[in-house]
Coordinates of C-alpha atoms in Angstrom, one line a residue:
X19 CA 73.1 91.6 99.6
X20 CA 74.4 88.1 99.2
X21 CA 77.6 86.7 100.7
X22 CA 77.9 89.3 103.5
X23 CA 80.1 88.5 106.4
X24 CA 78.9 89.9 109.6
X25 CA 81.2 90.1 112.6
X26 CA 80.2 91.0 116.2
X27 CA 80.4 94.8 116.4
X28 CA 82.9 94.9 119.3
X29 CA 85.2 92.3 117.6
X30 CA 85.0 94.3 114.3
X31 CA 85.9 97.5 116.1
X32 CA 88.7 95.8 117.9
X33 CA 90.2 94.5 114.7
X34 CA 89.9 97.9 112.9
X35 CA 91.4 99.6 115.9
X36 CA 94.3 97.2 116.1
X37 CA 95.2 97.8 112.5
X38 CA 94.8 101.6 112.7
X39 CA 96.8 101.8 115.9
X40 CA 99.6 99.7 114.4
X41 CA 99.7 101.9 111.3
X42 CA 99.7 105.1 113.4
X43 CA 102.5 103.8 115.7
X44 CA 104.6 102.8 112.6
X45 CA 104.3 106.3 111.2
X46 CA 104.7 108.3 114.4
X47 CA 106.6 106.0 116.8
X48 CA 107.0 107.6 120.3
X49 CA 106.1 111.0 118.8
X50 CA 102.5 109.9 118.7
X51 CA 102.1 110.3 122.4
X52 CA 101.9 113.4 124.6
X53 CA 101.3 113.9 128.3
X54 CA 99.4 116.7 130.1
X55 CA 98.0 117.4 133.5
X56 CA 94.5 115.9 133.6
X57 CA 92.9 118.4 135.9
X58 CA 95.3 121.1 137.2
X59 CA 92.8 122.5 139.7
X60 CA 92.1 119.2 141.4
X61 CA 95.4 117.4 141.2
X62 CA 98.3 119.3 139.5
X63 CA 100.6 116.2 139.6
X64 CA 98.2 113.8 137.8
X65 CA 99.5 113.2 134.3
X66 CA 97.6 111.5 131.5
X67 CA 98.8 110.2 128.2
X68 CA 97.1 110.7 124.9
X69 CA 97.7 111.0 121.2
X70 CA 99.0 114.2 119.7
X71 CA 96.5 116.0 117.5
X72 CA 98.3 115.0 114.4
X73 CA 98.5 111.3 115.4
X74 CA 94.9 111.3 116.4
X75 CA 93.8 112.7 113.1
X76 CA 95.9 110.1 111.3
X77 CA 94.4 107.3 113.4
X78 CA 90.9 108.5 112.7
X79 CA 91.6 108.7 108.9
X80 CA 93.1 105.2 108.9
X81 CA 90.3 103.8 111.0
X82 CA 87.7 105.0 108.4
X83 CA 89.8 103.8 105.5
X84 CA 90.2 100.3 107.0
X85 CA 86.5 100.0 107.8
X86 CA 85.6 101.1 104.3
X87 CA 88.1 98.5 102.8
X88 CA 86.5 95.7 104.9
X89 CA 83.0 96.9 103.7
X90 CA 84.3 96.9 100.1
X91 CA 84.9 93.2 100.5
X92 CA 81.5 92.7 102.1
X93 CA 82.8 92.3 105.7
X94 CA 80.6 94.3 108.1
X95 CA 80.0 94.8 111.7
X96 CA 76.8 93.1 112.8
X97 CA 75.7 96.6 113.9
X98 CA 75.8 97.9 110.3
X99 CA 72.6 97.8 108.4

C-alpha cells in the first residue's frame, strides 16, 4: 500500500490509549473507578483501583474503534503488517 504512515508501536498504543481513556473518563467520570482488596488472604487492607466492568468494556470498544479509524486513514503501528 502506498502512503502508509507507520508509528512506533509503543507510541501508537499510547496515543490510542490516551484518546480512549479520555473518552471513557468523559462518559463515566469518577464512576469509572472501583476499589477492591487485592488479595484478602495475604493482606486484607491492601486496596487496588481498577475500572468497573462497564467502564472497561466501554474503553475496550473505544480503543478498537480509534485504532480502526487511524487504520482507515492509513496510519498504522509499525507492528502491524
